[in-house]
CSV table of N, CA and C in Angstrom, one decimal:
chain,number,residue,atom,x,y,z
A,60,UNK,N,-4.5,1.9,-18.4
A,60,UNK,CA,-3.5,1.4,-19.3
A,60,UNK,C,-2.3,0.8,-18.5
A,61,UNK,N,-1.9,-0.5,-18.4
A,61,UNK,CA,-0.9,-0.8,-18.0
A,61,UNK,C,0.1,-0.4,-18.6
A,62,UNK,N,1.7,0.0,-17.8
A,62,UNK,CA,2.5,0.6,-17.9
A,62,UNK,C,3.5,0.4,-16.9
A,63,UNK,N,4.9,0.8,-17.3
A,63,UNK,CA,6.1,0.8,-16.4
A,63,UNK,C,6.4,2.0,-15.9
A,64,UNK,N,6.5,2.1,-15.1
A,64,UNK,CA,6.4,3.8,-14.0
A,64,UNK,C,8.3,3.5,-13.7
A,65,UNK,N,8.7,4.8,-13.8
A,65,UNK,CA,10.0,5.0,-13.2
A,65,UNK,C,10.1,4.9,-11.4
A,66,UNK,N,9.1,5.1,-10.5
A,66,UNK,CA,8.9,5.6,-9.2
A,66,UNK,C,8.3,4.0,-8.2
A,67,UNK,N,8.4,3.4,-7.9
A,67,UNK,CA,7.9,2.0,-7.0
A,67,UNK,C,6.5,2.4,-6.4
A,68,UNK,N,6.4,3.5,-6.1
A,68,UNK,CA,5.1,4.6,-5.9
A,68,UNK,C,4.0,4.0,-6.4
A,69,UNK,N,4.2,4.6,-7.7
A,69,UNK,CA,3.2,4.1,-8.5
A,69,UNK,C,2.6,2.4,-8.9
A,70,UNK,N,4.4,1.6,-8.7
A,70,UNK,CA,3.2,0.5,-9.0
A,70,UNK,C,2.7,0.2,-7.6
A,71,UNK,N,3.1,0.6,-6.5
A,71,UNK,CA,2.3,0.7,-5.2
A,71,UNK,C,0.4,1.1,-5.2
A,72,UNK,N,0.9,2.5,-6.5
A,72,UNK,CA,-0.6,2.7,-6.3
A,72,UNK,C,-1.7,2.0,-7.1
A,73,UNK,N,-1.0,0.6,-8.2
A,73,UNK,CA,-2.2,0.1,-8.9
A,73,UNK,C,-1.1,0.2,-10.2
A,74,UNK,N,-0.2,0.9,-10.7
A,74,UNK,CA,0.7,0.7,-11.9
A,74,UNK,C,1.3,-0.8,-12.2
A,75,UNK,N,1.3,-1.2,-13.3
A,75,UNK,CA,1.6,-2.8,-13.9
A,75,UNK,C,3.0,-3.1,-13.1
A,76,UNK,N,4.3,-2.5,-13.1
A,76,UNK,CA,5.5,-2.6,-12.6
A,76,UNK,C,5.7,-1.2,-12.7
A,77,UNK,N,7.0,-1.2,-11.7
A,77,UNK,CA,8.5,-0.3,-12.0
A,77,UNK,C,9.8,-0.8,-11.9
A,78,UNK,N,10.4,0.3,-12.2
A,78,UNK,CA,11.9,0.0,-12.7
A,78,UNK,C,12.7,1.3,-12.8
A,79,UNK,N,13.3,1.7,-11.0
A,79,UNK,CA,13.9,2.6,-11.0
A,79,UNK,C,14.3,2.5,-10.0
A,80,UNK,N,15.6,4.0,-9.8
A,80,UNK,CA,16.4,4.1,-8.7
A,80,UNK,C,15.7,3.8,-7.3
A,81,UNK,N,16.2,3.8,-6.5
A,81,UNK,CA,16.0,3.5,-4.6
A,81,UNK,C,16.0,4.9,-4.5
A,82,UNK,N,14.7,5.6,-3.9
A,82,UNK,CA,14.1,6.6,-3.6
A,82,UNK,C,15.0,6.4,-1.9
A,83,UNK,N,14.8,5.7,-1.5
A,83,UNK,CA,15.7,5.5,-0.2
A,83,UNK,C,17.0,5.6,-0.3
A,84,UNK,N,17.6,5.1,-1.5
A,84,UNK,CA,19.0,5.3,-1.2
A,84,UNK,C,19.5,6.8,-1.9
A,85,UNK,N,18.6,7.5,-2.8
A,85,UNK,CA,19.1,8.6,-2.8
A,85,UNK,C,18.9,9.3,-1.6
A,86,UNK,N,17.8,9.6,-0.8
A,86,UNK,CA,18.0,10.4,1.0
A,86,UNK,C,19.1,9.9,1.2
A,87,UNK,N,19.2,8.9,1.4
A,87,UNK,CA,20.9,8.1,1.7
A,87,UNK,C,22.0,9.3,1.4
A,88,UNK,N,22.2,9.1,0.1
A,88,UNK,CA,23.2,10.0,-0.4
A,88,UNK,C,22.8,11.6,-0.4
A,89,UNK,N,21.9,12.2,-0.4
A,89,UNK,CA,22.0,13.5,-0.1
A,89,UNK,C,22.2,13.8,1.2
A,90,UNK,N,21.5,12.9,2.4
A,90,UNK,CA,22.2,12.7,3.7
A,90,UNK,C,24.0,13.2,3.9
A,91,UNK,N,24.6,11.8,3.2
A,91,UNK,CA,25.8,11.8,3.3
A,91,UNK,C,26.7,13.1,2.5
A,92,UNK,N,25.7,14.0,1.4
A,92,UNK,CA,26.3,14.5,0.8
A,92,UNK,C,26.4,16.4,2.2
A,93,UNK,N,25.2,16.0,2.8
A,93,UNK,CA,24.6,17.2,3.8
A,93,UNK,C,25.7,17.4,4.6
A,94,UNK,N,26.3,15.9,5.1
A,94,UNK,CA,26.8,15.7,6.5
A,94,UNK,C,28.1,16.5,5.9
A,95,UNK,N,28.8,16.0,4.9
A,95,UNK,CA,30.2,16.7,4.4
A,95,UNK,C,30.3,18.1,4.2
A,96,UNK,N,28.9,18.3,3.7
A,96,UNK,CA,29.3,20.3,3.4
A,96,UNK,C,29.1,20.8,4.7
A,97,UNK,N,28.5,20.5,5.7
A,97,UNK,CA,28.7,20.9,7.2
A,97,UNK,C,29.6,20.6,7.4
A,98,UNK,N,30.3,19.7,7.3
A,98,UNK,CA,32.0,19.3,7.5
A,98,UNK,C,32.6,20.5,7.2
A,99,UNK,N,32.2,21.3,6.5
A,99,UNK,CA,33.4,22.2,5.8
A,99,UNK,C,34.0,21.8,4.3
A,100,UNK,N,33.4,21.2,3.7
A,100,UNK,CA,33.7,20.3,2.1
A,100,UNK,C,33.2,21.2,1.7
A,101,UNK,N,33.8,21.9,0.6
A,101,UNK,CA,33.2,23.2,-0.5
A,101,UNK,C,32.3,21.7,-1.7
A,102,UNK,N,31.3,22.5,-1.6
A,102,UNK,CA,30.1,21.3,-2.7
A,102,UNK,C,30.8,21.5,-4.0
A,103,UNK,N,31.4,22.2,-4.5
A,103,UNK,CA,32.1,21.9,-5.7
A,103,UNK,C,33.4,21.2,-6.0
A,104,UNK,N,33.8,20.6,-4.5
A,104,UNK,CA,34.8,19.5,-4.5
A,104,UNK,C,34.3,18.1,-4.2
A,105,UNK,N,32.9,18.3,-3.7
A,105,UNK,CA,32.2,16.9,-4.2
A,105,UNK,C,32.4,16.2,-5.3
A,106,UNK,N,32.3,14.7,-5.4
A,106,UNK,CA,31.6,14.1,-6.2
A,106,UNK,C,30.5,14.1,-6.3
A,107,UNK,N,30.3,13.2,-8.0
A,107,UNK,CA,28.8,13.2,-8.3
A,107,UNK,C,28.9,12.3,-8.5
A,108,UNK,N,27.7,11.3,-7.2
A,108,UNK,CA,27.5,9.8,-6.7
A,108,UNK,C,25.6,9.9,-7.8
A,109,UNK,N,25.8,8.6,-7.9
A,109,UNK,CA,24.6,8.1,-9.4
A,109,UNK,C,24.7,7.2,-8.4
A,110,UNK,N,23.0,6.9,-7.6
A,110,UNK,CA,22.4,5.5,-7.6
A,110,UNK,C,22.6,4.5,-8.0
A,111,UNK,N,23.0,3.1,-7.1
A,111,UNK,CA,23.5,1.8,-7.5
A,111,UNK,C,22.4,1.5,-7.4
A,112,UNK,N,21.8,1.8,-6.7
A,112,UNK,CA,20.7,0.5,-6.2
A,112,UNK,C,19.3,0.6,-7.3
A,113,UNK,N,18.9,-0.1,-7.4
A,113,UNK,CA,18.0,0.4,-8.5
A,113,UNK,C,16.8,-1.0,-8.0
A,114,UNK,N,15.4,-1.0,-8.0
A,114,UNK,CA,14.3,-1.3,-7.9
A,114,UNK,C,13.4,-2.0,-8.8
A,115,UNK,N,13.0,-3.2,-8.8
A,115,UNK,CA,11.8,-4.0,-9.9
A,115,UNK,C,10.8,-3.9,-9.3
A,116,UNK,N,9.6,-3.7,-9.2
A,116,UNK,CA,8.9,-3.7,-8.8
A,116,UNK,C,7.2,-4.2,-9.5
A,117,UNK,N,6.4,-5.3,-9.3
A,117,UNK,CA,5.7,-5.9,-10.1
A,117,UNK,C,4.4,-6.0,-9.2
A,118,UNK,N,3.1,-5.6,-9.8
A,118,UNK,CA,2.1,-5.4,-8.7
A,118,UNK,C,1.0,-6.5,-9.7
A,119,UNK,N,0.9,-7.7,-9.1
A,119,UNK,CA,0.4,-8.6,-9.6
A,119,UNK,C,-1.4,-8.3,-9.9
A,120,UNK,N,-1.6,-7.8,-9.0
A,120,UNK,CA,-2.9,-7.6,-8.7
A,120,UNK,C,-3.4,-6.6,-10.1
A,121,UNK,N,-2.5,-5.9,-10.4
A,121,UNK,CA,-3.4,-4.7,-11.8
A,121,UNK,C,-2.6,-6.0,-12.7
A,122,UNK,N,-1.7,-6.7,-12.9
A,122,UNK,CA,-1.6,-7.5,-14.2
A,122,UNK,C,-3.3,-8.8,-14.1
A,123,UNK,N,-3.5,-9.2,-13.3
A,123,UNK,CA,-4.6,-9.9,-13.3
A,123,UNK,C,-5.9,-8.9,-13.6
A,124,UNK,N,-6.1,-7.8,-12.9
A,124,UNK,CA,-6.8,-7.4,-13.5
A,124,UNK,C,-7.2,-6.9,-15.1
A,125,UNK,N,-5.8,-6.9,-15.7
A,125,UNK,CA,-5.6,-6.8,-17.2
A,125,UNK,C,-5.9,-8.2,-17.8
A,126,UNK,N,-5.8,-9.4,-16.8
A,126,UNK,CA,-5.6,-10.3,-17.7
A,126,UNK,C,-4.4,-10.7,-18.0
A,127,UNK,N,-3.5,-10.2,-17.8
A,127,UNK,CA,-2.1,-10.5,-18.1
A,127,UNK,C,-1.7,-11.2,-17.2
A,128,UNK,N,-0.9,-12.0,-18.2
A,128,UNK,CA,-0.4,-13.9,-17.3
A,128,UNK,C,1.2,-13.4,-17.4
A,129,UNK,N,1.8,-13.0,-16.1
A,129,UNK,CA,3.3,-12.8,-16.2
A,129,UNK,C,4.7,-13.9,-16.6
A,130,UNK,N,5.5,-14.0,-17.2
A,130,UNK,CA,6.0,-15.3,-16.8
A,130,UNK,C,7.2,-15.3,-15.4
A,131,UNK,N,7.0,-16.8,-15.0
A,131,UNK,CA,7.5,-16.9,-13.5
A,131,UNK,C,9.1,-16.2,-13.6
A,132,UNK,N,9.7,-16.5,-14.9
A,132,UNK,CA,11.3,-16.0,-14.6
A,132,UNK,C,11.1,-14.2,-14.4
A,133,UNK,N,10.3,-13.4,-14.6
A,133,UNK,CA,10.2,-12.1,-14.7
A,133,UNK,C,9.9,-11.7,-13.4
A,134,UNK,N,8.9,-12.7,-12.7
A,134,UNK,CA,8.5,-12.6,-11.6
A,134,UNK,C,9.7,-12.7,-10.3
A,135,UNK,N,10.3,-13.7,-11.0
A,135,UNK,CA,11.6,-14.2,-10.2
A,135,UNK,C,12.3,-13.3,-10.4
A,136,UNK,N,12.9,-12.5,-10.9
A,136,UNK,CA,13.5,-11.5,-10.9
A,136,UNK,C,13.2,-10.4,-10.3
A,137,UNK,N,12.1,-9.9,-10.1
A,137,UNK,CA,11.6,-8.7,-9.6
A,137,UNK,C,11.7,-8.7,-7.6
A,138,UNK,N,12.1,-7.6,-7.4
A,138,UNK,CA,13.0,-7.1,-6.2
A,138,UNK,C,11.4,-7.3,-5.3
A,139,UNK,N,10.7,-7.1,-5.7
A,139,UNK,CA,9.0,-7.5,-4.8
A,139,UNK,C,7.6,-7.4,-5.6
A,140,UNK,N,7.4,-8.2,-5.0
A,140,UNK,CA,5.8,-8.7,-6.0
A,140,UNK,C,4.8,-8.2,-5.2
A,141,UNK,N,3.6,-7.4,-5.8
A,141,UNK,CA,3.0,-7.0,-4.7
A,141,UNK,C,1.6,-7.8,-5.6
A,142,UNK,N,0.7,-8.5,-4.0
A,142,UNK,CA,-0.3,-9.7,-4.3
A,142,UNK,C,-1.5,-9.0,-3.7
């Protein structure tokens, strides 16, 4: 069943698209959040940092195999097309 997956994973593994946060940029920020509480930063004077970066991701190959004809502006938009 084609479908929109939250994870880039999945439409990696054969899922129609996704449409979610940067799995990369959160290590990013837990990174940055690691480096400060070894600093000596009590974690409950942190902030709470939310993902900017966020991911389209469209795997052409399972929409052809559905038969589905995407249109080009959707295509155009999407952060990577996988062929």
């Amino acid at each position: 069943m084609p479908a929109i997956y939250p994870l880039r994973a999945s439409a990696e593994a054969g899922g129609l698209m996704s449409y979610g946060t940067s799995i990369t940029d959160a290590y990013r920020q837990a990174g940055v959040y690691t480096g400060r509480v070894l600093k000596g930063e009590k974690p409950a004077d942190l902030p709470v940092m939310q993902s900017i970066k966020f991911e389209f991701v469209i795997n052409l190959n399972t929409a052809r195999a559905f038969g589905l004809s995407l249109p080009s502006g959707l295509l155009a938009v999407a952060d990577e097309v996988i062929e």
